Tab-separated table of C-alpha atoms in Angstrom:
chain	number	residue	atom	x	y	z
A	10	UNK	CA	-0.012	3.146	-27.412
A	11	UNK	CA	-2.403	1.234	-25.093
A	12	UNK	CA	-5.604	3.018	-24.102
A	13	UNK	CA	-5.649	4.399	-20.588
A	14	UNK	CA	-7.894	2.405	-18.264
A	15	UNK	CA	-11.268	3.997	-17.500
A	16	UNK	CA	-12.230	4.816	-13.896
A	17	UNK	CA	-14.935	2.288	-13.026
A	18	UNK	CA	-17.747	2.565	-10.508
A	19	UNK	CA	-17.539	0.420	-7.372
A	20	UNK	CA	-19.856	-2.284	-8.784
A	21	UNK	CA	-18.126	-2.402	-12.183
A	22	UNK	CA	-14.760	-2.666	-10.398
A	23	UNK	CA	-15.955	-5.666	-8.355
A	24	UNK	CA	-17.294	-7.275	-11.546
A	25	UNK	CA	-13.887	-6.782	-13.199
A	26	UNK	CA	-12.232	-8.491	-10.222
A	27	UNK	CA	-14.602	-11.484	-10.452
A	28	UNK	CA	-13.955	-11.741	-14.208
A	29	UNK	CA	-10.287	-12.492	-13.462
A	30	UNK	CA	-11.404	-15.843	-11.973
A	31	UNK	CA	-8.700	-16.618	-9.459
A	32	UNK	CA	-5.713	-15.336	-11.469
A	33	UNK	CA	-2.795	-13.994	-9.389
A	34	UNK	CA	-2.993	-10.234	-8.833
A	35	UNK	CA	-2.392	-7.407	-6.404
A	36	UNK	CA	-5.260	-5.280	-5.134
A	37	UNK	CA	-4.397	-1.709	-4.119
A	38	UNK	CA	-6.664	0.520	-2.032
A	39	UNK	CA	-5.733	4.186	-1.830
A	40	UNK	CA	-7.056	7.474	-0.577
A	41	UNK	CA	-5.978	11.058	-0.043
A	42	UNK	CA	-4.494	12.061	3.294
A	43	UNK	CA	-6.286	15.032	4.894
A	44	UNK	CA	-8.636	15.464	1.911
A	45	UNK	CA	-11.337	16.916	4.189
A	46	UNK	CA	-8.958	19.733	5.176
A	47	UNK	CA	-8.604	20.686	1.498
A	48	UNK	CA	-12.368	20.576	0.930
A	49	UNK	CA	-12.983	22.678	4.040
A	50	UNK	CA	-10.361	25.322	3.236
A	51	UNK	CA	-10.443	25.536	-0.585
A	52	UNK	CA	-13.946	24.233	-1.353
A	53	UNK	CA	-15.427	21.194	-3.081
A	54	UNK	CA	-14.604	22.518	-6.552
A	55	UNK	CA	-10.892	22.343	-5.740
A	56	UNK	CA	-11.467	18.936	-4.123
A	57	UNK	CA	-12.985	17.674	-7.377
A	58	UNK	CA	-9.978	19.043	-9.298
A	59	UNK	CA	-7.643	17.071	-7.018
A	60	UNK	CA	-9.643	13.863	-7.581
A	61	UNK	CA	-9.561	14.318	-11.382
A	62	UNK	CA	-5.793	14.761	-11.112
A	63	UNK	CA	-5.462	11.546	-9.081
A	64	UNK	CA	-7.547	9.684	-11.674
A	65	UNK	CA	-5.355	10.977	-14.534
A	66	UNK	CA	-2.229	10.021	-12.587
A	67	UNK	CA	-3.476	6.476	-11.915
A	68	UNK	CA	-4.749	5.791	-15.422
A	69	UNK	CA	-1.591	7.271	-16.959
A	70	UNK	CA	0.928	5.593	-14.647
A	71	UNK	CA	-0.302	2.045	-13.972
A	72	UNK	CA	0.617	-0.754	-16.400
A	73	UNK	CA	-1.534	-1.755	-19.344
A	74	UNK	CA	-4.183	-4.241	-18.184
A	75	UNK	CA	-4.660	-2.579	-14.783
A	76	UNK	CA	-8.194	-1.917	-13.562
A	77	UNK	CA	-9.029	1.263	-11.621
A	78	UNK	CA	-12.189	2.003	-9.649
A	79	UNK	CA	-13.512	4.882	-7.580
A	80	UNK	CA	-14.878	3.164	-4.502
A	81	UNK	CA	-16.390	6.253	-2.915
A	82	UNK	CA	-15.430	9.779	-1.850
A	83	UNK	CA	-11.652	10.075	-2.161
A	84	UNK	CA	-11.077	6.298	-2.044
A	85	UNK	CA	-9.850	4.450	-5.132
A	86	UNK	CA	-8.809	0.866	-5.805
A	87	UNK	CA	-6.725	-0.780	-8.479
A	88	UNK	CA	-6.213	-4.350	-9.689
A	89	UNK	CA	-2.804	-5.215	-11.108
A	90	UNK	CA	-3.125	-8.655	-12.752
A	91	UNK	CA	-0.134	-11.017	-12.697
A	92	UNK	CA	1.766	-8.512	-10.537
A	93	UNK	CA	3.424	-9.322	-7.204
A	94	UNK	CA	2.782	-7.104	-4.189
A	95	UNK	CA	6.474	-6.105	-4.087
A	96	UNK	CA	6.388	-4.948	-7.736
A	97	UNK	CA	3.147	-3.059	-7.046
A	98	UNK	CA	4.803	-1.394	-4.053
A	99	UNK	CA	7.541	0.021	-6.322
A	100	UNK	CA	4.911	1.247	-8.817
A	101	UNK	CA	2.830	2.993	-6.159
A	102	UNK	CA	5.900	4.506	-4.495
A	103	UNK	CA	6.499	6.227	-7.851
A	104	UNK	CA	2.844	7.351	-8.076
A	105	UNK	CA	2.996	8.802	-4.539
A	106	UNK	CA	6.286	10.579	-5.311
A	107	UNK	CA	4.865	12.034	-8.552
A	108	UNK	CA	1.765	13.303	-6.729
A	109	UNK	CA	3.952	14.980	-4.116
A	110	UNK	CA	6.336	16.609	-6.620
A	111	UNK	CA	3.572	17.928	-8.886
A	112	UNK	CA	1.200	19.112	-6.169
A	113	UNK	CA	-0.429	22.536	-6.510
A	114	UNK	CA	1.316	25.013	-4.152
A	115	UNK	CA	-2.052	26.153	-2.758
A	116	UNK	CA	-2.935	22.654	-1.528
A	117	UNK	CA	-2.328	21.904	2.166
A	118	UNK	CA	1.148	20.452	2.793
A	119	UNK	CA	-0.508	17.503	4.545
A	120	UNK	CA	-2.342	16.403	1.378
A	121	UNK	CA	-0.824	13.160	0.111
A	122	UNK	CA	-1.647	9.672	-1.147
A	123	UNK	CA	-1.598	6.558	1.043
A	124	UNK	CA	-1.859	3.054	-0.430
A	125	UNK	CA	-2.530	-0.421	0.977
A	126	UNK	CA	-1.640	-3.556	-1.013
A	127	UNK	CA	-2.724	-7.188	-0.747
A	128	UNK	CA	-1.946	-10.036	-3.157
A	129	UNK	CA	-3.896	-13.054	-4.368
A	130	UNK	CA	-3.257	-15.852	-3.541
A	131	UNK	CA	-0.674	-14.898	-0.874
A	132	UNK	CA	-3.023	-12.921	1.383
A	133	UNK	CA	-6.558	-13.951	0.368
A	134	UNK	CA	-8.571	-15.291	-2.544
A	135	UNK	CA	-12.061	-13.784	-2.317
A	136	UNK	CA	-12.654	-10.104	-3.133
A	137	UNK	CA	-14.080	-9.173	0.295
A	138	UNK	CA	-11.160	-10.793	2.154
A	139	UNK	CA	-8.511	-9.324	-0.149
A	140	UNK	CA	-10.101	-5.874	0.063
A	141	UNK	CA	-10.132	-6.107	3.864
A	142	UNK	CA	-6.428	-7.025	3.838
A	143	UNK	CA	-5.585	-4.104	1.516
A	144	UNK	CA	-7.581	-1.730	3.745
A	145	UNK	CA	-5.659	-2.984	6.774
A	146	UNK	CA	-2.407	-2.237	4.924
A	147	UNK	CA	-3.776	1.243	4.075
A	148	UNK	CA	-4.468	1.895	7.766
A	149	UNK	CA	-0.903	0.849	8.566
A	150	UNK	CA	0.389	3.302	5.934
A	151	UNK	CA	-1.605	6.034	7.727
A	152	UNK	CA	-0.280	4.992	11.142
A	153	UNK	CA	3.314	4.939	9.883
A	154	UNK	CA	3.189	8.546	8.718
A	155	UNK	CA	0.938	8.713	5.598
A	156	UNK	CA	1.990	9.455	1.993
A	157	UNK	CA	3.346	5.910	1.596
A	158	UNK	CA	2.418	2.430	0.377
A	159	UNK	CA	2.329	-0.648	2.626
A	160	UNK	CA	1.862	-4.352	1.918
A	161	UNK	CA	-0.519	-6.341	4.126
A	162	UNK	CA	1.158	-8.218	6.970
A	163	UNK	CA	-0.765	-11.144	8.427
A	164	UNK	CA	-1.908	-10.394	11.954
A	165	UNK	CA	-0.807	-13.835	13.142
A	166	UNK	CA	2.767	-12.575	12.860
A	167	UNK	CA	3.775	-11.621	16.412
A	168	UNK	CA	5.241	-8.188	17.088
A	169	UNK	CA	9.011	-8.160	17.722
A	170	UNK	CA	8.378	-6.345	21.008
A	171	UNK	CA	6.558	-9.430	22.337
A	172	UNK	CA	9.772	-11.476	22.106
A	173	UNK	CA	12.711	-9.123	22.589
A	174	UNK	CA	13.798	-6.706	25.299
A	175	UNK	CA	14.011	-2.971	24.594
A	176	UNK	CA	17.840	-3.061	24.700
A	177	UNK	CA	17.894	-5.907	22.130
A	178	UNK	CA	15.538	-3.971	19.846
A	179	UNK	CA	17.605	-0.786	20.218
A	180	UNK	CA	20.773	-2.686	19.279
A	181	UNK	CA	18.978	-4.333	16.352
A	182	UNK	CA	17.902	-0.886	15.098
A	183	UNK	CA	21.518	0.407	15.388
A	184	UNK	CA	22.862	-2.646	13.553
A	185	UNK	CA	20.235	-2.199	10.839
A	186	UNK	CA	21.389	1.401	10.324
A	187	UNK	CA	25.101	0.492	10.394
A	188	UNK	CA	24.725	-2.346	7.852
A	189	UNK	CA	22.144	-0.609	5.652
A	190	UNK	CA	19.800	-3.600	5.947
A	191	UNK	CA	16.250	-3.924	7.249
A	192	UNK	CA	15.667	-5.322	10.722
A	193	UNK	CA	13.470	-8.038	9.171
A	194	UNK	CA	16.316	-9.292	6.947
A	195	UNK	CA	18.689	-9.422	9.924
A	196	UNK	CA	16.155	-11.410	11.970
A	197	UNK	CA	15.583	-13.798	9.047
A	198	UNK	CA	19.349	-14.365	8.802
A	199	UNK	CA	19.531	-15.105	12.543
A	200	UNK	CA	16.678	-17.631	12.273
A	201	UNK	CA	18.323	-19.281	9.236
A	202	UNK	CA	21.597	-19.578	11.201
A	203	UNK	CA	19.746	-21.079	14.157
A	204	UNK	CA	18.023	-23.666	11.955
A	205	UNK	CA	21.298	-24.538	10.220
A	206	UNK	CA	23.104	-24.923	13.560
A	207	UNK	CA	20.430	-27.323	14.840
A	208	UNK	CA	19.710	-29.131	11.573
A	209	UNK	CA	20.240	-32.573	13.161
A	210	UNK	CA	17.279	-31.907	15.477
A	211	UNK	CA	14.908	-31.427	12.525
């Protein structure tokens, strides 16, 4: 059985990233939702117990070859070499679910794990840029309700609401629910149809 990855310090984690020399990977940044509430109500000793549990969960659940670092406070990061962001999303969804199911009953209900993911080379190449992208995805996970994982979306992508009326977006949402498909996949299909219909103009 492969040895569980150690929890590295921030500097050692960055060194491990640099040692991968441009190889494809996904960088995950994660922290605990409402961790301060737990520290304030149950004390720092219980907070430390939660963090040790998170570290055991990460080192026991992520694939062999993963690198895990404690970046500071309740913030952790992980490198998944040769792993696409979409595959990493499935992995971290499982980690988040496990944390939720096996939580201590005395912990605040709001305590959860949120994760942001960014891939190299798709989103950035350098550590600082990739980390910034993963942090942006983490903030989106918080905004969208916490206790979830999100993949970085480039900011140059324009919001749907900039292009479509409210009634169009409402109908798109209804169609998405009726067909059991994401709104993004429906919009992609519409664009593909439009391109196909006007192929002679290309």
